[in-house]
Coordinates of C-alpha atoms and ligand atoms in Angstrom, one line a residue:
X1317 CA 36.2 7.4 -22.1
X1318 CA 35.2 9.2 -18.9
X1319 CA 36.6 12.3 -17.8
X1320 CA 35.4 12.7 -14.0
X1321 CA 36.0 16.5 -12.4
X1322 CA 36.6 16.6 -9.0
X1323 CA 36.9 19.7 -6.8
X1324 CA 38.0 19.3 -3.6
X1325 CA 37.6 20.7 -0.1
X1326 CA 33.9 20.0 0.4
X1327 CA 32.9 18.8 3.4
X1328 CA 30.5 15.2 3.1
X1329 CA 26.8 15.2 4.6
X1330 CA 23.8 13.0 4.6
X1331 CA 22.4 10.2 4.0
X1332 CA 22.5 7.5 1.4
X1333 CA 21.2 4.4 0.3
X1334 CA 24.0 1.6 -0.8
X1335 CA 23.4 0.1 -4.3
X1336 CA 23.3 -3.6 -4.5
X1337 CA 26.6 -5.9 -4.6
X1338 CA 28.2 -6.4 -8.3
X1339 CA 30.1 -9.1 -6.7
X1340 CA 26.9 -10.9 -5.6
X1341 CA 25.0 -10.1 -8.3
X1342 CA 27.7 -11.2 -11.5
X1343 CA 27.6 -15.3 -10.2
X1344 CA 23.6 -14.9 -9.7
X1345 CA 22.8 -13.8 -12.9
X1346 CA 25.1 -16.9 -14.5
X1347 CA 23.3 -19.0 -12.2
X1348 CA 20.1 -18.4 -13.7
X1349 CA 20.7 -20.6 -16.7
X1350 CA 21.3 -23.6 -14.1
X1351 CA 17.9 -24.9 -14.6
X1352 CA 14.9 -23.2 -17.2
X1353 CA 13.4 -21.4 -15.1
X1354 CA 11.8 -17.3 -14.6
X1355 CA 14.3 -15.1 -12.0
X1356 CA 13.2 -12.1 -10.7
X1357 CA 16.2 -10.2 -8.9
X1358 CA 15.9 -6.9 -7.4
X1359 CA 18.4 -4.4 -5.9
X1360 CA 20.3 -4.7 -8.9
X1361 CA 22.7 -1.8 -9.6
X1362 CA 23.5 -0.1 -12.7
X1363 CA 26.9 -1.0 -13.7
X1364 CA 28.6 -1.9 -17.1
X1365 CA 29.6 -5.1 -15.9
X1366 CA 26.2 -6.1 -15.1
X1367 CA 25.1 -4.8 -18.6
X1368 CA 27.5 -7.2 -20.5
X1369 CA 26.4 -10.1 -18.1
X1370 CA 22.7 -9.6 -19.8
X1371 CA 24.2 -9.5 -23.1
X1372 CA 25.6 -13.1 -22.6
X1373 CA 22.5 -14.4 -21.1
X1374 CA 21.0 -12.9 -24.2
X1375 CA 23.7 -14.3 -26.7
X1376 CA 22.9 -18.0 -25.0
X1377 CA 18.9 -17.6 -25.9
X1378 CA 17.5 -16.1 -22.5
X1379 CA 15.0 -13.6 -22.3
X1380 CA 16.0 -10.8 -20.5
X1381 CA 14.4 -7.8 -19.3
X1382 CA 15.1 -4.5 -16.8
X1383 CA 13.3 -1.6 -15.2
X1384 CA 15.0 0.0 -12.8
X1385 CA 16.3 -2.0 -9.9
X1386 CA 14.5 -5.0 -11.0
X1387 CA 16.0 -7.6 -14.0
X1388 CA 13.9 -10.7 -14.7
X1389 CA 15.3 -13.2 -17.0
X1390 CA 13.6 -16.4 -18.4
X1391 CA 16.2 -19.1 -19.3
X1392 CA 14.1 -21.6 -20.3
X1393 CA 14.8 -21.0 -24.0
X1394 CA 18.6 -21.4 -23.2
X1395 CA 19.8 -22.6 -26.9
X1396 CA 23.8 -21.7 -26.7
X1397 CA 26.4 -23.3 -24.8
X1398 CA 29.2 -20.7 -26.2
X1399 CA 30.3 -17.4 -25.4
X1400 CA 32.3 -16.1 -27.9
X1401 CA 35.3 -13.8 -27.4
X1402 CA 34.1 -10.6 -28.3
X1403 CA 32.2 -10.8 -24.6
X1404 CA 34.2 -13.2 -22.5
X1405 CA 37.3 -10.1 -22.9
X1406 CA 35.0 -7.7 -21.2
X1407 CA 34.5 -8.9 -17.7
X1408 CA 36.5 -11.7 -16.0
X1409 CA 33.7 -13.0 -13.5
X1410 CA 31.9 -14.2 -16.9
X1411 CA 34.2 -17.3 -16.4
X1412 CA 31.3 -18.5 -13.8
X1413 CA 29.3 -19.4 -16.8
X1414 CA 31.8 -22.4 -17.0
X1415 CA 30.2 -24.0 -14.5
X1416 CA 26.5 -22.8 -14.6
X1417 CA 26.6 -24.0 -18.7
X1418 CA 28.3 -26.9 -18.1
X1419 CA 25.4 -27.9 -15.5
X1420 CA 23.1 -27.2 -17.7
X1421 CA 23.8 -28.4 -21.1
X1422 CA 26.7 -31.2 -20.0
X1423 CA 29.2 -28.8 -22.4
X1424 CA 30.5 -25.3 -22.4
X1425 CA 33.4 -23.9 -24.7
X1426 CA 34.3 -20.0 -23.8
X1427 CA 37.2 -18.1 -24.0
X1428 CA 39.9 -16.5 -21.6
X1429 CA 37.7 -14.3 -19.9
X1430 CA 39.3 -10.5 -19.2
X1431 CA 38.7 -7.9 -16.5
X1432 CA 40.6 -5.7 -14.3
X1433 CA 44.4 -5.9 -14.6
X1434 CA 45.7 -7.0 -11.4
X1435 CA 48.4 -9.0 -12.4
X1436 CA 48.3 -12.0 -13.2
X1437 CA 44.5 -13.8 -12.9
X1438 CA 44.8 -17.3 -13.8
X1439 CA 41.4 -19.9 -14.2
X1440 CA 43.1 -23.0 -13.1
X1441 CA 41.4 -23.8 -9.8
X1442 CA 38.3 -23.2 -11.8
X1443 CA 39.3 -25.6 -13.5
X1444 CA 40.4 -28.2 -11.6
X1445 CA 37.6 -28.2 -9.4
X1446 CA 35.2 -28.7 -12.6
X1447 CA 37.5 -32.0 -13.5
X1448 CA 37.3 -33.1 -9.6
X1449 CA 33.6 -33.5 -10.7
X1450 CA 34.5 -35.3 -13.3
X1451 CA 34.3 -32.8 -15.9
X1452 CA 37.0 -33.3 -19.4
X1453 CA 38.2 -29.4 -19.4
X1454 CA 41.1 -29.0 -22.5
X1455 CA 42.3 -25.8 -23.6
X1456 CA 42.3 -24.8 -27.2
X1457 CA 43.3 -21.9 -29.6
X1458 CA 42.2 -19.6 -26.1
X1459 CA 39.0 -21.3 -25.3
X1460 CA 38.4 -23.7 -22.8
X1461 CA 36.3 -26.3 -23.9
X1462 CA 34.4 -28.3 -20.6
X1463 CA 32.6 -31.7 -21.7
X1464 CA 30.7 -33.5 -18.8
X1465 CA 27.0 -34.5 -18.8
X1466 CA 27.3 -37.0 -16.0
X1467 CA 28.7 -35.1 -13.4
X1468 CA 29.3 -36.5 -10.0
X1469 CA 29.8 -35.1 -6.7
X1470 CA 33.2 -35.2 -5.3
X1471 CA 35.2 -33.4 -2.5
X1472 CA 36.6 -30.6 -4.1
X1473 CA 39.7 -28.7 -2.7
X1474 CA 41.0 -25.7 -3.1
X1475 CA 45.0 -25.2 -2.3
X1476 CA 43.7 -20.9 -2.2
X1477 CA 40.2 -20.3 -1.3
X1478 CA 39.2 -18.4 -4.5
X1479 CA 36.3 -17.0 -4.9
X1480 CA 35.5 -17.1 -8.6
X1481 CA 36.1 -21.0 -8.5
X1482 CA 34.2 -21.5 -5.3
X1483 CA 31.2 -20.1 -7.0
X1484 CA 31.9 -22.4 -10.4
X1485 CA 32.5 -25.3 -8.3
X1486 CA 29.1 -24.8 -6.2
X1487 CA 27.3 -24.0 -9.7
X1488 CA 28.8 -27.2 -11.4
X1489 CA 28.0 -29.3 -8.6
X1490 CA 24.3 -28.6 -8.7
X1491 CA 24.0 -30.8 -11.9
X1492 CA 26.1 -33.3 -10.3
X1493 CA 24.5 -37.2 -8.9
X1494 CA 25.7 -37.5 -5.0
X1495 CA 27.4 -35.3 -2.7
X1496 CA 29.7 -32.7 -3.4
X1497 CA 32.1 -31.0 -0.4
X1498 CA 34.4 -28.0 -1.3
X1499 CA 37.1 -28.0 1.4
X1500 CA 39.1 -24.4 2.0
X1501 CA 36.2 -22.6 0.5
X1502 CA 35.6 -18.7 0.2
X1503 CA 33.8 -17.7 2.7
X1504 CA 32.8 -14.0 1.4
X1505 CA 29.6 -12.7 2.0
X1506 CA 28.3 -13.1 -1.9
X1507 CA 29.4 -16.5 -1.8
X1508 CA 26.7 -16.8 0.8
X1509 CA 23.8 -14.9 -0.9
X1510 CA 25.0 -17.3 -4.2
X1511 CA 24.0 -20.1 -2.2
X1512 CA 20.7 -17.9 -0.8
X1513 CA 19.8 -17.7 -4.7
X1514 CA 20.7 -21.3 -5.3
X1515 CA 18.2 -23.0 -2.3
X1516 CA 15.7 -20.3 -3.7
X1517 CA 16.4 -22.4 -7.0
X1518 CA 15.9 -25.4 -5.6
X1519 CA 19.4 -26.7 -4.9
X1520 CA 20.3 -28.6 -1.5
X1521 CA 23.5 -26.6 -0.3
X1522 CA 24.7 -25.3 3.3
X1523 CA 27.7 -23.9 4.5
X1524 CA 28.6 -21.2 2.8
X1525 CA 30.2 -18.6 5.0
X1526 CA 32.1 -21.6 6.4
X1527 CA 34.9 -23.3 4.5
X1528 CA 33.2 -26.3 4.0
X1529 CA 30.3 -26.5 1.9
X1530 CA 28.2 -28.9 0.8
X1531 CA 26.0 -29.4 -2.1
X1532 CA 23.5 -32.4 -2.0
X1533 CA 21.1 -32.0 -5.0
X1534 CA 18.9 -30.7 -7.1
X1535 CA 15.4 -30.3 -8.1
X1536 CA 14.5 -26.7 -10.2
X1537 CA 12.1 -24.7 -8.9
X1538 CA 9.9 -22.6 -12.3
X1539 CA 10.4 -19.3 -10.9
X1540 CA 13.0 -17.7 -7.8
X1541 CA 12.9 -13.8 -6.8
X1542 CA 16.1 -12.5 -5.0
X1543 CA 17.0 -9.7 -3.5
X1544 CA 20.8 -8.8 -4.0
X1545 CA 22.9 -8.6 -1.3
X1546 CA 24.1 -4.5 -0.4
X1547 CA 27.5 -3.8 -1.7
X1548 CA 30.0 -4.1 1.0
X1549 CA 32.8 -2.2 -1.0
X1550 CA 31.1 0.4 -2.5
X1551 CA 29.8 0.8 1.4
X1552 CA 33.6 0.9 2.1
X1553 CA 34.3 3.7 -0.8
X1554 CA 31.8 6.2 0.5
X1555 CA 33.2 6.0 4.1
X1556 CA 36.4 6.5 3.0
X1557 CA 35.4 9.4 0.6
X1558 CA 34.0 10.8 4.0
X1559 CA 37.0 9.9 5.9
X1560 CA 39.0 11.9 3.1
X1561 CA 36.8 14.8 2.8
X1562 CA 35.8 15.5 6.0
X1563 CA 32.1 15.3 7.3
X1564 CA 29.2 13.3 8.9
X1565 CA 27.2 10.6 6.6
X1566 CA 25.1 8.1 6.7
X1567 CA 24.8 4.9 4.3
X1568 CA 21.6 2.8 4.3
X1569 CA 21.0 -0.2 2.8
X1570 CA 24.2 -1.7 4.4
X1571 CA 25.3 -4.9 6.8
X1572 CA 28.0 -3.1 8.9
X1573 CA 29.1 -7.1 9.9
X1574 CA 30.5 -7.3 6.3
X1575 CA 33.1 -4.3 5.9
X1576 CA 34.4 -4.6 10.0
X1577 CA 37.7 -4.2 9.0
X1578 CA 37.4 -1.5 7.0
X1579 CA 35.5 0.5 9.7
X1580 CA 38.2 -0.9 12.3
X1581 CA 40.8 0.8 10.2
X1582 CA 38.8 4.4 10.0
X1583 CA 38.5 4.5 13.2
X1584 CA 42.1 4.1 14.1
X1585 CA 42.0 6.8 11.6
X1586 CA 40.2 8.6 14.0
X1587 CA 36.7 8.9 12.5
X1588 CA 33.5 8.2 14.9
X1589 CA 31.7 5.4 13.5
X1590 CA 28.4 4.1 14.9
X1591 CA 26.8 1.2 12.9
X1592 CA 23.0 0.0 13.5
X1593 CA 21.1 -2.8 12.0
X1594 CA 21.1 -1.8 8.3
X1595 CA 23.3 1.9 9.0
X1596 CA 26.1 3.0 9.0
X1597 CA 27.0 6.9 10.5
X1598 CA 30.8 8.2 9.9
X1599 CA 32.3 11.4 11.0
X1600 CA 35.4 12.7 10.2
X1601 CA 37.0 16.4 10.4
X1602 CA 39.0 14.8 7.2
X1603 CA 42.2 15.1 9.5
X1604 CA 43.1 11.9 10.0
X1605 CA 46.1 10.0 11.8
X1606 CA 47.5 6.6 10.3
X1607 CA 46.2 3.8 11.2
X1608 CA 47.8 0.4 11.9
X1609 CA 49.3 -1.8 8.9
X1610 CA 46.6 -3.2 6.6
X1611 CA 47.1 -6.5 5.0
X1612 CA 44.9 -8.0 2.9
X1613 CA 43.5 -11.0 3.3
X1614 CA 40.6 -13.4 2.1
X1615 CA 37.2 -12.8 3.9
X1616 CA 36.8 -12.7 6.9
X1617 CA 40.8 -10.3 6.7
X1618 CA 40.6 -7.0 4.9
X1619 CA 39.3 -7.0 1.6
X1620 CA 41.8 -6.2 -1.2
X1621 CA 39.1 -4.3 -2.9
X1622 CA 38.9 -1.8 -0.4
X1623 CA 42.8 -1.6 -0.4
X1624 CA 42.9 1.4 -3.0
X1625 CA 40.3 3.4 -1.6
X1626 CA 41.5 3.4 2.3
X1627 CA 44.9 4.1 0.7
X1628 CA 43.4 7.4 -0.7
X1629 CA 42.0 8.5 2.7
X1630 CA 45.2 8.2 4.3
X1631 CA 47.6 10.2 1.5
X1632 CA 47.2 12.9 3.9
X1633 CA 47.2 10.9 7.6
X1634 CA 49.9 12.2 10.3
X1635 CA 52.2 9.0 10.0
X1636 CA 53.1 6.7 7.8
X1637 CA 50.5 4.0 7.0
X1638 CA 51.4 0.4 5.7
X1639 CA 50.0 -1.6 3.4
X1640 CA 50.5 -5.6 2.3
X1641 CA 48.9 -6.9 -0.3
X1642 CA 48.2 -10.7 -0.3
X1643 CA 45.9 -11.5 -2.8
X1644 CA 46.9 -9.5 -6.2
X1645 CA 50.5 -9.1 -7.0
X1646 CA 49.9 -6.2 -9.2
X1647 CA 47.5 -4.0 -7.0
X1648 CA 49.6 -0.7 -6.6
X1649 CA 49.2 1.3 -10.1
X1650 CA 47.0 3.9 -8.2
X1651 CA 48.9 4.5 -5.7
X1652 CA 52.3 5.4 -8.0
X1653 CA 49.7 7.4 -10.2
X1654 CA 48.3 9.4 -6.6
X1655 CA 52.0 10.4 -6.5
X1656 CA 50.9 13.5 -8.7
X1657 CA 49.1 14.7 -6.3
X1658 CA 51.7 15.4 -4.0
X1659 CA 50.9 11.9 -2.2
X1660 CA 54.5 10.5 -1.0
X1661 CA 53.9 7.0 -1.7
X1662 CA 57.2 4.1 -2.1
X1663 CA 56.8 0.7 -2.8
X1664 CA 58.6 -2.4 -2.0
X1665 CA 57.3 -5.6 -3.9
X1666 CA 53.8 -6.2 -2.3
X1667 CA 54.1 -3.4 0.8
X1668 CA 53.2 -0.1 0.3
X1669 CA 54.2 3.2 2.6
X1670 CA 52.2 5.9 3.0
X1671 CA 53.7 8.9 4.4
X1672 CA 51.2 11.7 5.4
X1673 CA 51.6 15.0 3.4
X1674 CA 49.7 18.6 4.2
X1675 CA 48.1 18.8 1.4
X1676 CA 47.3 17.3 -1.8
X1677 CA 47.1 19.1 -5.1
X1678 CA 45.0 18.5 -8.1
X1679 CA 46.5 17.1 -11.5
X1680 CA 45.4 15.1 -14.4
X1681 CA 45.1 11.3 -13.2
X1682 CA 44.4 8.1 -15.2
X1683 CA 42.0 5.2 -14.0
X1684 CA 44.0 2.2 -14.7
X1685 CA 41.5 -0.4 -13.0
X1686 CA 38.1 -0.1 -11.3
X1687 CA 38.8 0.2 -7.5
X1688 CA 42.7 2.2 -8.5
X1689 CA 39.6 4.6 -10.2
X1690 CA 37.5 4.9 -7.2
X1691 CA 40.4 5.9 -4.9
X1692 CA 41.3 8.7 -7.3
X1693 CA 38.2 9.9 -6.9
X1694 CA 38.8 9.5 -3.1
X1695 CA 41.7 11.3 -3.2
X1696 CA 40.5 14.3 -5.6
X1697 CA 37.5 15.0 -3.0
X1698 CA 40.9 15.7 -0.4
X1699 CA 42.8 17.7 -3.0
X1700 CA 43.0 21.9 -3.6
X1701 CA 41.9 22.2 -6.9
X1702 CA 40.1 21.1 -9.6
X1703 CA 41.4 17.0 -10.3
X1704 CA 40.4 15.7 -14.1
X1705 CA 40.9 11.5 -14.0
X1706 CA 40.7 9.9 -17.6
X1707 CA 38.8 6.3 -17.1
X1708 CA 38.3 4.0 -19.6
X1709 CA 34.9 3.3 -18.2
X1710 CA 36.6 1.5 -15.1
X1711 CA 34.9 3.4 -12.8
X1712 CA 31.5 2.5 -14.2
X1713 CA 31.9 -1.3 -13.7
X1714 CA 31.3 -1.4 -10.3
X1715 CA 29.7 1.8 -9.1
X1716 CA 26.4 2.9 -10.2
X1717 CA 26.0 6.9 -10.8
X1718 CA 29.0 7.3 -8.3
X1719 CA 28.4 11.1 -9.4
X1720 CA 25.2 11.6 -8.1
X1721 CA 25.7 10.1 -4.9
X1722 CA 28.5 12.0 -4.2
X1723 CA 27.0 15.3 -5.2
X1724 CA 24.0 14.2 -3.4
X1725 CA 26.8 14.4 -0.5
X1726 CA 27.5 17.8 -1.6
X1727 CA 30.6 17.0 -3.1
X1728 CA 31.5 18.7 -6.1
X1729 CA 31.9 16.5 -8.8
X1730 CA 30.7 16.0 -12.4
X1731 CA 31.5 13.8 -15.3
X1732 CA 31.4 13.6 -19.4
X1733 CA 32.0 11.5 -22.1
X1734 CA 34.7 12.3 -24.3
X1735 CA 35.6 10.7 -27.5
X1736 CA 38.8 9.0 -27.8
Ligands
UD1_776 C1 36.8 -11.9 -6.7 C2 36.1 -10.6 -6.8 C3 37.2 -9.5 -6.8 C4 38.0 -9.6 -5.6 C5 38.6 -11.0 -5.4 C6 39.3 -11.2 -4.1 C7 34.2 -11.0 -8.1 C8 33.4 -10.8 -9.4 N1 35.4 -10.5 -8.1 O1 37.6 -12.1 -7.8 O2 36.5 -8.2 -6.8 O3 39.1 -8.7 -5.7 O4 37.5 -12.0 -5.5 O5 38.5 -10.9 -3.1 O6 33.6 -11.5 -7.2 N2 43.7 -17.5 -8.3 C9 44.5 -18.5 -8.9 N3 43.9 -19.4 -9.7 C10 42.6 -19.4 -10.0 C11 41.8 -18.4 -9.4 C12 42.4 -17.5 -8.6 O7 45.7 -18.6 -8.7 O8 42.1 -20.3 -10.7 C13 44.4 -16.5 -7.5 C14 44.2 -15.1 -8.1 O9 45.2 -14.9 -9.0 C15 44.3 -14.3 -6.9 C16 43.7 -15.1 -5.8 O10 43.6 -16.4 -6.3 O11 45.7 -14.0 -6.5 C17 42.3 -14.7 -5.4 O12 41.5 -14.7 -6.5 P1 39.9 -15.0 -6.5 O13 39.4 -15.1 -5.1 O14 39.7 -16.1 -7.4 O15 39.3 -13.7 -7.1 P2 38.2 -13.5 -8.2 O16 37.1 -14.5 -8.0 O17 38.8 -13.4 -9.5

């Protein structure tokens, strides 16, 4: 357990580099088994989800190594086509191995995978798309077992366009003989570096950014180095911390084209935004004015990720600001829990109304979820006081050393371990 501290009333200023995407990076490290092969992938941040991802390349036989930014892995002496459950509970994006071992060793057997609790996540269009390619998927004692070592390509498609089995259905169809087409794909922008990582690896595949895409073959390269895409929501944190606080920062390392709506919806907010190639500069006098309803939506729509941290920024917003959420049903528990802090917040099923209040105060929050987590921090950095949130290591999933860069920020803000 985590106990973060945040003091608020600080103003935010500077500049800042944007760690690489854990959304981008979770499917590129289970596509690394595809074929035996040496990956070298850089801009990789330092998150716990990305620490049990290399334990399961580890548990299947790879060899994997880090320093700093940089993780190479060697899967060429792949020996395991199992995950057990003591690692599949930890993080639900490891269900992507499904596909990536499946391609390579024509089996897989893993368990329910776990992750943030966002109501119910099921794995059936996962799984589905897998048996389009002709893939035998049964379900057993809380394992899925996939047989299928002559996999052929087939137009797979999806009634939602998920992400998670967008990126299994691209990884399965890799091993697959003929063309595969997934129709009503995701369109996000890790889907696309996914598919960056797979050409690198040799695999014939376009469209991704477009519903359609199209995978046409195979042939392994030995050895692929890839740079990881910047982290669009973690981009979209930090300006909304700023938009909370108050202040005038910068974020490097970012593609503005990627979080548009968020930035659309700060600046109804009424922050100043000016984006360059690679930059991002936000200023805010942390009084801010409610913008117009949010809804989330699949990529290219407003992210649902970002959902709990623009919620933060407006608890205090003259007006009341509106929020739908599409993709999660159970996508709220931070906002009833900002209620201590003075927030007025009332939900009605999947809309959520946010009516501005002066001021905030500090009192003793609990992360439930990873993104709930970051918009208590969010919130803290716009509250009197001194605000303690209790995180099961939520937080740490998907940020990397959020408290550094927010102190480098001047915020004030410090963190320790406690013992349950
Ligand atoms: C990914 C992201 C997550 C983000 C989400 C939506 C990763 C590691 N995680 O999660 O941060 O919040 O996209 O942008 O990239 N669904 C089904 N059946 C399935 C699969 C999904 O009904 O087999 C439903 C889900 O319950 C959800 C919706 O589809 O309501 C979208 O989920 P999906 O796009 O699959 O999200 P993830 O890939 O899990």
């Amino acid at each position: 357990m985590t106990i973060w501290r945040v003091t608020g009333g600080r103003r935010l200023s500077g500049e800042l580099a944007v760690q690489g995407s854990k959304n981008a990076v979770l499917p590129i490290l289970a596509a690394s088994i595809l074929a035996p092969c040496e990956t070298l992938l850089t801009g990789v941040p330092d998150l716990r989800d990305v620490r049990i991802t290399l334990r399961i390349l580890r548990h299947l036989g790879c060899t994997v190594e880090r320093e700093g930014d940089q993780i190479r892995i060697d899967s060429r002496p792949l020996s395991g086509c199992e995950i057990p459950h003591s690692l599949m509970r930890e993080l639900r994006s490891s269900v992507i191995f499904l596909g990536a071992i499946l391609a390579r060793c024509g089996q897989a057997r893993l368990s329910l995978p776990g992750g943030c609790e966002l109501g119910p996540r099921p794995v059936d269009l996962h799984l589905e798309a897998l048996r389009a390619l002709g893939a035998d998927v049964t379900e057993q004692g809380g394992d899925i077992i996939c047989k299928g070592s002559d996999l052929r390509g087939a137009r797979v498609i999806l009634p939602i366009p998920s992400v998670g089995a967008t990126e299994n259905a691209m990884l399965a169809a890799c091993a697959a003989r003929g063309v595969t087409v997934i129709s009503n794909a995701a369109r996000e922008p890790e889907i696309v570096d996914l598919q960056k990582y797979l050409r690198a690896l040799g695999a014939r595949l376009s469209g991704a950014g477009s519903a359609e895409i199209r995978v046409e073959g195979f042939a392994p390269a030995p050895f692929v180095r890839h740079r990881i895409l910047p982290d669009r929501i973690a981009a979209a944190t930090l300006l909304c911390a700023c938009a909370a606080a108050g202040g005038d920062i910068t974020l490097t390392n970012v593609f503005p084209s990627h979080f548009l709506t968020v930035m659309d919806s700060l600046s109804e907010a009424g922050c100043d935004i000016i984006t360059k190639s690679g930059t991002v500069t936000l200023r805010s006098d942390g009084r801010l004015i409610a913008p117009r309803p949010i809804v989330t939506r699949p990529y290219p729509g407003f992210p649902t990720d970002a959902q709990p941290p623009l919620m933060a920024a407006c608890l205090r917003a003259r007006g009341t600001t509106v929020f739908t959420e599409t993709i999660f049903s159970n996508r709220y528990r931070h906002a009833l829990e900002l209620r201590r802090l003075g927030a007025d917040v009332s939900i009605e099923g999947r809309v959520a109304f946010i009516s501005g209040v002066e001021r905030l105060t500090a009192a003793p929050l609990t992360a439930g979820d990873l993104r709930g987590g970051a918009a208590m921090i969010v919130a803290a950095l716009a509250a009197e006081g001194t605000t303690e949130i209790f995180d099961e290591e939520h937080i740490r999933r998907g940020y990397d050393r959020l408290e550094q860069q927010l102190a480098a920020l001047g915020a004030d803000i410090s963190c320790d371990r406690a013992s349950n």
